PDB file of C-alpha atoms in Angstrom:
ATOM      1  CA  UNK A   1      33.174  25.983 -44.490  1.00 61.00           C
ATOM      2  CA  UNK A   2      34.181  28.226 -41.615  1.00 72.00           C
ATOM      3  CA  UNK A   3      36.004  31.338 -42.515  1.00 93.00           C
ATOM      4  CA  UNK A   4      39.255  32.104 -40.650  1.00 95.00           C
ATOM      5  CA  UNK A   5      39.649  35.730 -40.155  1.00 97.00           C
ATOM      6  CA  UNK A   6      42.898  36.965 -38.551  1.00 97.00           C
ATOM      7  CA  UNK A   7      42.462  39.863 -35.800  1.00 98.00           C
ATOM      8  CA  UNK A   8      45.622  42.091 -35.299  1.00 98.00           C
ATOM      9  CA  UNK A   9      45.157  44.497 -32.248  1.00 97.00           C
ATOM     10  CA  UNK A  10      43.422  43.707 -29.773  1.00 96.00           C
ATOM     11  CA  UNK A  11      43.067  46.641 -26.832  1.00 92.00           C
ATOM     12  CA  UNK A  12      39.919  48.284 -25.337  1.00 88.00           C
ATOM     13  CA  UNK A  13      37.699  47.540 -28.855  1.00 94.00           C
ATOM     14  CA  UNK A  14      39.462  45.177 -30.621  1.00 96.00           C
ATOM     15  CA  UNK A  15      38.707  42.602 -28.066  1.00 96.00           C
ATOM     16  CA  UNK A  16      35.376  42.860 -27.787  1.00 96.00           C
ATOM     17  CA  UNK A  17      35.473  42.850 -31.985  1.00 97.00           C
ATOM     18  CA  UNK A  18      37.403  39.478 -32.284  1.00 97.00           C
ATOM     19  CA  UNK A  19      34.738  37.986 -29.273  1.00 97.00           C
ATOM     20  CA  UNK A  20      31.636  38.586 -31.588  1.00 97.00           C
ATOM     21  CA  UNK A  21      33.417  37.093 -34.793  1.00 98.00           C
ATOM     22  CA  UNK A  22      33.929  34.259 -32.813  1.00 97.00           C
ATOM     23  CA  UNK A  23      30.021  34.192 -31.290  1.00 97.00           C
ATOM     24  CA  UNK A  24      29.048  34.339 -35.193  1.00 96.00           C
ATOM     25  CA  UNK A  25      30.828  31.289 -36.276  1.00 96.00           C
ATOM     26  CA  UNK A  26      34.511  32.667 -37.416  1.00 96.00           C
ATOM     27  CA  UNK A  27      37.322  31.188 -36.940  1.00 96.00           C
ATOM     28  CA  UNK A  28      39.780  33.630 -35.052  1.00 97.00           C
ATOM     29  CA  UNK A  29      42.890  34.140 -35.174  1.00 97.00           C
ATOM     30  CA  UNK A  30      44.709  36.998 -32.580  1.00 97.00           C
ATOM     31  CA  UNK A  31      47.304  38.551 -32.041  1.00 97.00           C
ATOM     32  CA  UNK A  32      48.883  41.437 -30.678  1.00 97.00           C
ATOM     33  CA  UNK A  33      51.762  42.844 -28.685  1.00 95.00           C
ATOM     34  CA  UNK A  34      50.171  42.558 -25.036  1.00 95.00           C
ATOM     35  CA  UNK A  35      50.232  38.763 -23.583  1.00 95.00           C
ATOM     36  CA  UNK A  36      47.032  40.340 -20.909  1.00 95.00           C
ATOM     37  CA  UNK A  37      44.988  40.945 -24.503  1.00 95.00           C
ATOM     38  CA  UNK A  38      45.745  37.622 -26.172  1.00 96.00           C
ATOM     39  CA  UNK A  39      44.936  35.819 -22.691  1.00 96.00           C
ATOM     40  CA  UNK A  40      41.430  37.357 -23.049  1.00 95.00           C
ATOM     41  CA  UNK A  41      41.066  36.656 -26.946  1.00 96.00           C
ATOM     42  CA  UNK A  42      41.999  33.189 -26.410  1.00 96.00           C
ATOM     43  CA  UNK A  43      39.290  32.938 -23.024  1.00 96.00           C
ATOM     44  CA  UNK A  44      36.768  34.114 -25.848  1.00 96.00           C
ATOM     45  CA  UNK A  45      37.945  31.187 -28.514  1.00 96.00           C
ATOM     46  CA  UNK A  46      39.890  32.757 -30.323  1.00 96.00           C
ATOM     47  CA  UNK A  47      43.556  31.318 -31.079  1.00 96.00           C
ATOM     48  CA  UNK A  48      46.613  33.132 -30.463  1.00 96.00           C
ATOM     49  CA  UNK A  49      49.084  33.739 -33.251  1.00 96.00           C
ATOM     50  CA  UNK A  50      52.512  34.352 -32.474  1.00 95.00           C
ATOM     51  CA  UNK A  51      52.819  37.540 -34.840  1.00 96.00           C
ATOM     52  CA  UNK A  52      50.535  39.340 -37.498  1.00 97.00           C
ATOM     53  CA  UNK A  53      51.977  37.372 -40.048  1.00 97.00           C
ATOM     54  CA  UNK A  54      51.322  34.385 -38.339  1.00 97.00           C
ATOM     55  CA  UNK A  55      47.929  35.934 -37.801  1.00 97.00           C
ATOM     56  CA  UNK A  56      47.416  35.950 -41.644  1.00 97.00           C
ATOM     57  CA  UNK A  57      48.505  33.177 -42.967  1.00 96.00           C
ATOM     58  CA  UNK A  58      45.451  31.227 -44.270  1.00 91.00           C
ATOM     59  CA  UNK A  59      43.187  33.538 -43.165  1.00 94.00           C
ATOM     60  CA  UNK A  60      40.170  34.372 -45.632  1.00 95.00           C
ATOM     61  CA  UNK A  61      40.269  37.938 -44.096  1.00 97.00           C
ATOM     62  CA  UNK A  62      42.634  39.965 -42.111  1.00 98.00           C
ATOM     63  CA  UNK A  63      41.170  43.115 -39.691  1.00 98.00           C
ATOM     64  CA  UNK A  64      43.305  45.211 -38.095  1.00 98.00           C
ATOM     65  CA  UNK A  65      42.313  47.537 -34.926  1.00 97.00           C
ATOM     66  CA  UNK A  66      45.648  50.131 -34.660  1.00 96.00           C
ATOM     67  CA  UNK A  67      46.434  52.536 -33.036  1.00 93.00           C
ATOM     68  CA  UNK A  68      47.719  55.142 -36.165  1.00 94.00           C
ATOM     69  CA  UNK A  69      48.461  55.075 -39.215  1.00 95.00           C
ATOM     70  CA  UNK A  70      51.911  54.558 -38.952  1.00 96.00           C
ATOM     71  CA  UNK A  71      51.084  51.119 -37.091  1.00 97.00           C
ATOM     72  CA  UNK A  72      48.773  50.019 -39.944  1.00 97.00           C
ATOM     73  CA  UNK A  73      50.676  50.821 -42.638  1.00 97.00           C
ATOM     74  CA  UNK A  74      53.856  49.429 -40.804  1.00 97.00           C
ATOM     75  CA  UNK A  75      51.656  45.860 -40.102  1.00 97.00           C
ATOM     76  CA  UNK A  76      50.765  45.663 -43.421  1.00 97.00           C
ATOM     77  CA  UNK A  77      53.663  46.058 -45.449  1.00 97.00           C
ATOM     78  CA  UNK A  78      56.277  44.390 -43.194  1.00 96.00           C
ATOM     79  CA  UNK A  79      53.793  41.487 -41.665  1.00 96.00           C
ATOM     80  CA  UNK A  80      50.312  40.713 -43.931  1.00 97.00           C
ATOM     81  CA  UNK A  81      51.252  41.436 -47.884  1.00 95.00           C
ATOM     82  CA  UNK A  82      53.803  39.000 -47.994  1.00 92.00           C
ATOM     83  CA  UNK A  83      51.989  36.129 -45.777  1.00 94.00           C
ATOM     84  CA  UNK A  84      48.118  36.354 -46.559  1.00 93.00           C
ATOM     85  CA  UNK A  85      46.554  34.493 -49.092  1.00 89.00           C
ATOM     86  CA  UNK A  86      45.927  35.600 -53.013  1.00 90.00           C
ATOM     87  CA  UNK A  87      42.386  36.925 -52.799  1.00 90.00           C
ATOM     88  CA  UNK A  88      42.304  37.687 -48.904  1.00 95.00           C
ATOM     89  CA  UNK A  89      39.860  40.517 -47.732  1.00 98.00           C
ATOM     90  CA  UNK A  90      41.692  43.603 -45.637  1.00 98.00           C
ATOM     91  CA  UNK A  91      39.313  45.385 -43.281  1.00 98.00           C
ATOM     92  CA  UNK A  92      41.110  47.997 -41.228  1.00 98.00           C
ATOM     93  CA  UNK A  93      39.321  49.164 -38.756  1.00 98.00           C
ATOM     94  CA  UNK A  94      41.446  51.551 -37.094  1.00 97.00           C
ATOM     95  CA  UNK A  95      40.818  55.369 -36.826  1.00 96.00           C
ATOM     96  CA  UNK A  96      44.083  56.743 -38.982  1.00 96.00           C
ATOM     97  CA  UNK A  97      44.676  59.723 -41.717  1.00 95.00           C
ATOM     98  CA  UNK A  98      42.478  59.835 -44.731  1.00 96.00           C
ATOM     99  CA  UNK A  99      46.018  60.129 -46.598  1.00 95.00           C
ATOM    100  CA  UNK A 100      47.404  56.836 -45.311  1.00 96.00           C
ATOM    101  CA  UNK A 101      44.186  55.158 -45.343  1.00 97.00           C
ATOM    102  CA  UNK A 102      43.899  55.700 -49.171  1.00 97.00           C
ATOM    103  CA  UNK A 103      47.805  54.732 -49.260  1.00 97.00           C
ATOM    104  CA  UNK A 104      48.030  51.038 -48.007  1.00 98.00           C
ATOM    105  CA  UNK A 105      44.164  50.635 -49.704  1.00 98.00           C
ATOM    106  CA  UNK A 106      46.383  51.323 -53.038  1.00 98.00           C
ATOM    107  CA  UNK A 107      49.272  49.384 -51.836  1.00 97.00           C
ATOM    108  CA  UNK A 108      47.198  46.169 -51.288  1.00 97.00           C
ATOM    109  CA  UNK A 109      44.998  46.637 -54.419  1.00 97.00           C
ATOM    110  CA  UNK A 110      48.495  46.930 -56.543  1.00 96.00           C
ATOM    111  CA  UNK A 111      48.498  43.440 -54.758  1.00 95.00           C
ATOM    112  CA  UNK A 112      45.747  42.030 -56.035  1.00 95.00           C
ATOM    113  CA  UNK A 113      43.993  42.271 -52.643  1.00 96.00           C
ATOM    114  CA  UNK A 114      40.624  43.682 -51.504  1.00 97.00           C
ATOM    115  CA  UNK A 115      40.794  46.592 -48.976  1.00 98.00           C
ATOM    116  CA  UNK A 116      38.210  48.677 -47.127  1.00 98.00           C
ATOM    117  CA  UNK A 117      39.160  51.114 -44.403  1.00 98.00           C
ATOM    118  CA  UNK A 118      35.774  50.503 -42.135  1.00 98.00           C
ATOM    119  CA  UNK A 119      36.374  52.869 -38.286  1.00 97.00           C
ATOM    120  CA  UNK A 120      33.611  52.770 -35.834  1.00 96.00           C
ATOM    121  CA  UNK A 121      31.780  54.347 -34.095  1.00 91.00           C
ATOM    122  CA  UNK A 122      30.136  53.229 -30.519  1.00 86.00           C
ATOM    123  CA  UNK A 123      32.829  53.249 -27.863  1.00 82.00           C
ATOM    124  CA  UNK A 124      33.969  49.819 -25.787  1.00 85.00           C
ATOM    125  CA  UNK A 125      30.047  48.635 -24.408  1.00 85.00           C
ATOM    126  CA  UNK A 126      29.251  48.697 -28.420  1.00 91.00           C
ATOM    127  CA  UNK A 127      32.258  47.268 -29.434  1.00 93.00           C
ATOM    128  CA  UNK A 128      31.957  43.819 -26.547  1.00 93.00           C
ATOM    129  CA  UNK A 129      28.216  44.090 -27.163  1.00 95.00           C
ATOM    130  CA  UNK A 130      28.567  43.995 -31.253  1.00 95.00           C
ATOM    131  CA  UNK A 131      26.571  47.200 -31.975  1.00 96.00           C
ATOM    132  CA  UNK A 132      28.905  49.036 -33.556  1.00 96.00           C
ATOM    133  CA  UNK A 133      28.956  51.415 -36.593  1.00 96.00           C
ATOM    134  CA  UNK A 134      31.087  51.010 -39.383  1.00 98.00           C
ATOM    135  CA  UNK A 135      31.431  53.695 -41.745  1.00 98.00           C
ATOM    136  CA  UNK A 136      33.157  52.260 -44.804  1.00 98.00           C
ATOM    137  CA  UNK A 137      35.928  52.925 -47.729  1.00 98.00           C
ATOM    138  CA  UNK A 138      36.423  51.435 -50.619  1.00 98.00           C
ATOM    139  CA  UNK A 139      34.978  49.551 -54.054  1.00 98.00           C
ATOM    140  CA  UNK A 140      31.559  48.300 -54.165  1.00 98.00           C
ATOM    141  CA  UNK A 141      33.018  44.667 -54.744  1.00 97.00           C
ATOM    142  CA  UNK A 142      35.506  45.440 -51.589  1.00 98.00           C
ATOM    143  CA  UNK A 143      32.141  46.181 -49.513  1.00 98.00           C
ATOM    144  CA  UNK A 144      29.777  43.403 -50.449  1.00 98.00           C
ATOM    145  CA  UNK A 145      32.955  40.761 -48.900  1.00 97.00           C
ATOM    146  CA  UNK A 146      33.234  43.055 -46.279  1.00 98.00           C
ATOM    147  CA  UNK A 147      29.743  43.705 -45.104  1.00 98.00           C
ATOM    148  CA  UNK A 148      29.274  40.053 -43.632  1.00 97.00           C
ATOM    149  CA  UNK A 149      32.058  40.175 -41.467  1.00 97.00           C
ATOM    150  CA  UNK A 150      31.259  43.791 -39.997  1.00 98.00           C
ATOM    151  CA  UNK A 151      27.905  42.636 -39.643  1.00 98.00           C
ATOM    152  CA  UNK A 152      28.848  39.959 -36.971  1.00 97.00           C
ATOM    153  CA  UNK A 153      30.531  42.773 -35.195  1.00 98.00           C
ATOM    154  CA  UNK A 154      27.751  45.857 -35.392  1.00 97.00           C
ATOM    155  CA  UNK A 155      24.583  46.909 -36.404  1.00 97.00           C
ATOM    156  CA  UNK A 156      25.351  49.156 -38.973  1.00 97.00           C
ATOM    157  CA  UNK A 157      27.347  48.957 -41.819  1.00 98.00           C
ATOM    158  CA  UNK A 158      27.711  52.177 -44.459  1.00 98.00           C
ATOM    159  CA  UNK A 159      29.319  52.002 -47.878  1.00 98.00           C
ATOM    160  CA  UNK A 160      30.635  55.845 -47.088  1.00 98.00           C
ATOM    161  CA  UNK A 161      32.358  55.705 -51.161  1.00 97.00           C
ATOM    162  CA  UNK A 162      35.280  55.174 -52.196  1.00 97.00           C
ATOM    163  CA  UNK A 163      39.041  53.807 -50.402  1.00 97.00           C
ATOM    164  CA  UNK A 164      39.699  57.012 -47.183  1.00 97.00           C
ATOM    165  CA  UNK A 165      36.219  57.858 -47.220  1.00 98.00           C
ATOM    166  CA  UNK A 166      35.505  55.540 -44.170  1.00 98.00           C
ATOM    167  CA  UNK A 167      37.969  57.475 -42.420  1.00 97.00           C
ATOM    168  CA  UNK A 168      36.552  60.897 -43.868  1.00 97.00           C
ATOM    169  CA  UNK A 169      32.785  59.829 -42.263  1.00 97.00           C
ATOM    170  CA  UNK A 170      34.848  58.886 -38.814  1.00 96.00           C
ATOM    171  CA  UNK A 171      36.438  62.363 -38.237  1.00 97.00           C
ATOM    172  CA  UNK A 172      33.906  64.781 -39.565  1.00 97.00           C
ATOM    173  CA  UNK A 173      31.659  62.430 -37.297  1.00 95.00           C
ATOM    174  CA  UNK A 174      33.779  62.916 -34.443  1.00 96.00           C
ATOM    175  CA  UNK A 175      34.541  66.683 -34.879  1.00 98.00           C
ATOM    176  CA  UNK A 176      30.737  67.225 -34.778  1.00 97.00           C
ATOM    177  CA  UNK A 177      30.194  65.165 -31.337  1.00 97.00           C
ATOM    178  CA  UNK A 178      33.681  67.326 -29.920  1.00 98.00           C
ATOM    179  CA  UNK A 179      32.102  70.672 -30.636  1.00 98.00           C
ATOM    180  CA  UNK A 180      29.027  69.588 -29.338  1.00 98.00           C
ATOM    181  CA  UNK A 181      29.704  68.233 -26.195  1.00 98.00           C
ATOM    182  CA  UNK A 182      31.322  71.279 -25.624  1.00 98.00           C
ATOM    183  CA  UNK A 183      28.318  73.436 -26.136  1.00 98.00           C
ATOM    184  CA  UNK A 184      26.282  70.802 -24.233  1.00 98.00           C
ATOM    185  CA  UNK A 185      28.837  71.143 -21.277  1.00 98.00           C
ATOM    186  CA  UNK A 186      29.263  74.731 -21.269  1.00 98.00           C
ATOM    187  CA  UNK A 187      25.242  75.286 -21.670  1.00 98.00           C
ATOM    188  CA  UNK A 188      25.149  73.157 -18.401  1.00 98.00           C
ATOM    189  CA  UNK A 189      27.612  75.083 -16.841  1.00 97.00           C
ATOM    190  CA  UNK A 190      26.001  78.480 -17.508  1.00 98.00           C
ATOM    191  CA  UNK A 191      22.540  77.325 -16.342  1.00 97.00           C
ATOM    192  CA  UNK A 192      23.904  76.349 -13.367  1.00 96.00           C
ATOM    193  CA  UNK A 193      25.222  79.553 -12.733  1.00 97.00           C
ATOM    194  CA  UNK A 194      22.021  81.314 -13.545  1.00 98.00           C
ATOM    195  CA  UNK A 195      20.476  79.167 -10.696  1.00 98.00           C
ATOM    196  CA  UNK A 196      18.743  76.974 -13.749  1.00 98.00           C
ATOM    197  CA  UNK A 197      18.715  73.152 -12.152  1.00 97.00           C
ATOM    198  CA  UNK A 198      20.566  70.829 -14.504  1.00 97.00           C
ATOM    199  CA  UNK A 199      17.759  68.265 -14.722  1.00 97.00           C
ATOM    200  CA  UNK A 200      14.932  70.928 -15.518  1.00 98.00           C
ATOM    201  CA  UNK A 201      17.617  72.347 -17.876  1.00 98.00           C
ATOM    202  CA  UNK A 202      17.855  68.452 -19.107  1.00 98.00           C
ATOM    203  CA  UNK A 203      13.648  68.082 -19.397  1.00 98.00           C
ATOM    204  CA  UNK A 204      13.812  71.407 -21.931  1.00 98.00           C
ATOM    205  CA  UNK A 205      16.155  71.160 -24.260  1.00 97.00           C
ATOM    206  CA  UNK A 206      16.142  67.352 -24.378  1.00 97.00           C
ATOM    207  CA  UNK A 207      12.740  68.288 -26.578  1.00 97.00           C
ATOM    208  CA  UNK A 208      13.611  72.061 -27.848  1.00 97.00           C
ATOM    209  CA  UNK A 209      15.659  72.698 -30.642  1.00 97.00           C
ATOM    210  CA  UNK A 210      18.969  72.473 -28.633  1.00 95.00           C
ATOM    211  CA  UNK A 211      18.702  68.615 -28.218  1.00 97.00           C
ATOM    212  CA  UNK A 212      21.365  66.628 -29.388  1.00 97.00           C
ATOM    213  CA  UNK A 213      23.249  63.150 -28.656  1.00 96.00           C
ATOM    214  CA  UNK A 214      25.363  64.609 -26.074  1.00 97.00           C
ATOM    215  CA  UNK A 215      22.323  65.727 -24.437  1.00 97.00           C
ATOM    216  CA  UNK A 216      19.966  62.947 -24.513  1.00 96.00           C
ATOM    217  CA  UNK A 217      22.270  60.011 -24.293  1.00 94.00           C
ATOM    218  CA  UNK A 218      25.212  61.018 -23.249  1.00 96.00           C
ATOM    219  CA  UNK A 219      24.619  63.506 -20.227  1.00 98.00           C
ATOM    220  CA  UNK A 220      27.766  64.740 -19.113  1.00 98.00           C
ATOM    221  CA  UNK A 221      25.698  65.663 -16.003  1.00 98.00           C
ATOM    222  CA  UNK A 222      25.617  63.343 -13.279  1.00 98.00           C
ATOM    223  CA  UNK A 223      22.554  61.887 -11.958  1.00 97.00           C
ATOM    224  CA  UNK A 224      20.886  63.842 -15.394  1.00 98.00           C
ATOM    225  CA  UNK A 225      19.712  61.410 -18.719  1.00 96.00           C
ATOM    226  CA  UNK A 226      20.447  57.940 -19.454  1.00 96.00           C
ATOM    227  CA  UNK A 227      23.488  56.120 -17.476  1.00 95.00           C
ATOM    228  CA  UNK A 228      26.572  57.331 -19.219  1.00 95.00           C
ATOM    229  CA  UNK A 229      30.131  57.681 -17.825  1.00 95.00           C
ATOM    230  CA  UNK A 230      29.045  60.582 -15.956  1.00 97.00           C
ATOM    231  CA  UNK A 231      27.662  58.571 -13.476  1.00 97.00           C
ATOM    232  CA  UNK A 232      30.778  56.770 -13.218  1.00 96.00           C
ATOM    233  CA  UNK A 233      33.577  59.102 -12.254  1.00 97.00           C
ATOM    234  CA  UNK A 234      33.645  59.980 -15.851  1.00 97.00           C
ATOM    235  CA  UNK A 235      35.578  56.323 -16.358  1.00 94.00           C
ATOM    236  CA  UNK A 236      35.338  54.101 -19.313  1.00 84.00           C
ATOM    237  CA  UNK A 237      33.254  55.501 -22.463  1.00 86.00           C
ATOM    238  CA  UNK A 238      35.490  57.438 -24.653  1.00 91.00           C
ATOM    239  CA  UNK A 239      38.542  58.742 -23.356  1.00 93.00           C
ATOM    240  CA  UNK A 240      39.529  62.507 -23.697  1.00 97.00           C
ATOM    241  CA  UNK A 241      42.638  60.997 -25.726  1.00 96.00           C
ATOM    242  CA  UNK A 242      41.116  59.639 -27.981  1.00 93.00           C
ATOM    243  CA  UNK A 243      38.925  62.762 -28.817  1.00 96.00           C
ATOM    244  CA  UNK A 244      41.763  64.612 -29.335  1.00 97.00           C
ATOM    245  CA  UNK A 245      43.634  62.362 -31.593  1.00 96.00           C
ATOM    246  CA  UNK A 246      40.377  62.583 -33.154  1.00 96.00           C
ATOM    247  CA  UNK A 247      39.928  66.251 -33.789  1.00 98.00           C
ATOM    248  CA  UNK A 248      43.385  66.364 -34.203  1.00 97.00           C
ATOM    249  CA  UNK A 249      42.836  63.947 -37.056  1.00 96.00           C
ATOM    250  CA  UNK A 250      40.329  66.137 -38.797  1.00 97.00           C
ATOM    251  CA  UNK A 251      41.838  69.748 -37.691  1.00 97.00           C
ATOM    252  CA  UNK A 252      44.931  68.223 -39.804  1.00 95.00           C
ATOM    253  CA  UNK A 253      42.591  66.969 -42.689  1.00 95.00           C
ATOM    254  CA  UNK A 254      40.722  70.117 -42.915  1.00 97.00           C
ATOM    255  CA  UNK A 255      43.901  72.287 -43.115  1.00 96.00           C
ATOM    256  CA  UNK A 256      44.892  69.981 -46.057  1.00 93.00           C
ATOM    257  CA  UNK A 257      42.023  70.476 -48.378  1.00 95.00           C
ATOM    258  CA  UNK A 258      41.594  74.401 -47.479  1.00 97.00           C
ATOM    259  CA  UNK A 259      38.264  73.508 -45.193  1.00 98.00           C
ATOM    260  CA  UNK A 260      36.951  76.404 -42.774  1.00 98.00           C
ATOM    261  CA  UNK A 261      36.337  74.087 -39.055  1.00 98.00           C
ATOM    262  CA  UNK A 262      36.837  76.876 -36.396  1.00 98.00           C
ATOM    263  CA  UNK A 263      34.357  74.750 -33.782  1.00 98.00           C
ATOM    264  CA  UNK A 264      36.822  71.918 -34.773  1.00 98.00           C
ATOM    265  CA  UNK A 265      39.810  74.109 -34.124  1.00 98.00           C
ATOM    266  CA  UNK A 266      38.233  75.408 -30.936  1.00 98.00           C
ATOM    267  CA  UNK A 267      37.318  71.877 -29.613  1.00 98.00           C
ATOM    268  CA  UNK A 268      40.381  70.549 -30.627  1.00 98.00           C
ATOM    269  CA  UNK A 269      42.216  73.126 -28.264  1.00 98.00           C
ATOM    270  CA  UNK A 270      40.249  72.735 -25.227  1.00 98.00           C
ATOM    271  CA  UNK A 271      40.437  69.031 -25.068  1.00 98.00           C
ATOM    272  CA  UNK A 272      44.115  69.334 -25.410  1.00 98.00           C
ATOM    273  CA  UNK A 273      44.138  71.445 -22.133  1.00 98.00           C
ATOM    274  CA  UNK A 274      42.169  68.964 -20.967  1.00 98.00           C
ATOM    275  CA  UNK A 275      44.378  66.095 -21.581  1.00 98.00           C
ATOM    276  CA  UNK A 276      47.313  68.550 -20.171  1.00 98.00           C
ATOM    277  CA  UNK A 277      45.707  68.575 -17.045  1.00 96.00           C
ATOM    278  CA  UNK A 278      46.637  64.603 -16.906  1.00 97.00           C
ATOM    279  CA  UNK A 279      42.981  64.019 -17.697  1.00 97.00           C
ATOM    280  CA  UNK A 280      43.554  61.779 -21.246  1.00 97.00           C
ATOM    281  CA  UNK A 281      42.498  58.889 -19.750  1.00 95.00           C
ATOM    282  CA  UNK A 282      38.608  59.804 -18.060  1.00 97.00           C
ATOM    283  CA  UNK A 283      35.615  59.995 -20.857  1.00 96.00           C
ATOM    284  CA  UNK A 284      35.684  63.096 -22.813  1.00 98.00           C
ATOM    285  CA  UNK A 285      31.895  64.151 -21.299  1.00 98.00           C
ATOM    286  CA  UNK A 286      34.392  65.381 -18.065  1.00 98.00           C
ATOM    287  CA  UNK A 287      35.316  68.352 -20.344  1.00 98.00           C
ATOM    288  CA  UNK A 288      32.469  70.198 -17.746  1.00 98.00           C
ATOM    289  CA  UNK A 289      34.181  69.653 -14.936  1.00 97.00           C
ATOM    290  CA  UNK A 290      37.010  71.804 -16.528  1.00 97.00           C
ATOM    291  CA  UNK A 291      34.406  74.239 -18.102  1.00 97.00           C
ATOM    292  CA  UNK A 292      32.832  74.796 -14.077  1.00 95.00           C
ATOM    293  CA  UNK A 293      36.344  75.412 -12.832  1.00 91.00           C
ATOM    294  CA  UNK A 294      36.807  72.213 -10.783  1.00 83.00           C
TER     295      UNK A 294
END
């Protein structure tokens, strides 16, 4: 029997999520607030609901793609508790606080529901082309239902412990590729300046001891490395934004249990003059145009 999975929230990855459940043999059913996103579900077979709750009634499982915490804990309690199914799987995928991750995960287990908080990593190409990472929260009983679903939607899937750890993985994750973009950027930037060319630079520490993923596969150089969004204008990828709600996210974890992240800190407050600059919307790799002066 098919399974009927409701999909709440559908923007820039959540539509490319819902399009691979379908492509796997669920049964979708989408919704969200922007008639342009459901038009593009529904072109991918998916059904349009005509609300979350509308979303989850009947559905086996429910997965939610937010943008904060205050949106999934608002969907939840107001719109999927009171119209899912007894026995219904929750998979939020959204990247919130560990705090209110932990929170609705306790509010739908008091429920007799299964929860896992399960945010990705991969950006929009790995989210339409279903190679996504999932770094996941909850009980071991929560994971094994879970795993089959997030398998149709990436090509990893890590039980990461117990309910908020998904969300723990996600920002220390994150934090480490802010700070280290920076470095990447500004180490292009200086060798530039000491009349080093950036592709040389590129073919010497893309095998030394300074390599690292924004090196090697995410150049922020243009022309330099594997096609990224550098090549582009610095368009699509991950947006600067979304970095900084990011580091933002684990600046404001870190302060809470007493943790010592001054690269976090210092990331954190050079993509926010970034994003000042009206730049919140171009990949976060453009953080060397700002480093070079331009």
């Amino acid at each position: 029997m098919t399974q009927t999975i409701a999909f709440i929230g559908l923007g820039n990855m959540g539509g490319g999520m819902a399009a691979n459940l379908v492509k796997n043999g669920y049964a979708v059913r989408a919704f969200d607030l922007s008639e342009e996103a459901l038009a593009r579900a529904e072109a991918h077979g998916a059904t349009r609901a005509g609300s979350a709750a509308d979303a989850a009634t009947g559905a086996d499982a429910v997965v939610t793609m937010l943008p904060a915490g205050k949106h999934v804990e608002s969907v939840y309690a107001s719109q999927v508790y009171g119209a899912a199914n007894p026995g219904a799987l929750f998979l939020d995928c959204s990247t919130i606080d560990v705090a209110t991750a932990r929170r609705v995960i306790e509010a739908a287990t008091d429920r007799g529901f299964d929860m896992v908080d399960a945010p990705v990593s991969g950006g929009i190409a790995a989210a339409n082309g279903g190679t996504l990472t999932f770094m996941v929260g909850g009980t071991d009983a929560a994971f094994a239902k879970a795993k089959p679903i997030l398998s149709a939607m990436g090509k990893a899937v890590i039980h990461a412990g117990g309910a908020g750890n998904g969300q723990a993985a996600k920002i220390c994750n994150n934090m480490l590729l802010g700070a280290t973009m920076v470095a990447t950027c500004e180490s292009f930037a200086m060798a530039k300046k000491l009349g080093l060319d950036p592709q040389t630079f590129y073919d010497i520490s893309s095998v030394s001891s300074g390599q690292s993923w924004s090196m090697t596969s995410y150049c922020p150089v243009p022309g330099v490395g594997p096609q990224s969004p550098s090549d582009n204008g610095y368009q699509g990828g991950f947006a600067v934004g979304l970095m900084l709600k990011d580091l933002k996210l684990a600046t404001e974890a870190a302060a809470l249990v007493g943790a010592s992240v001054p690269m976090g800190n210092a990331a954190e407050s050079l993509y926010q003059l970034l994003a000042n600059q009206g730049e919140a919307g171009r990949d976060f790799s453009l953080m060397i145009e700002m480093l070079e002066g331009k």
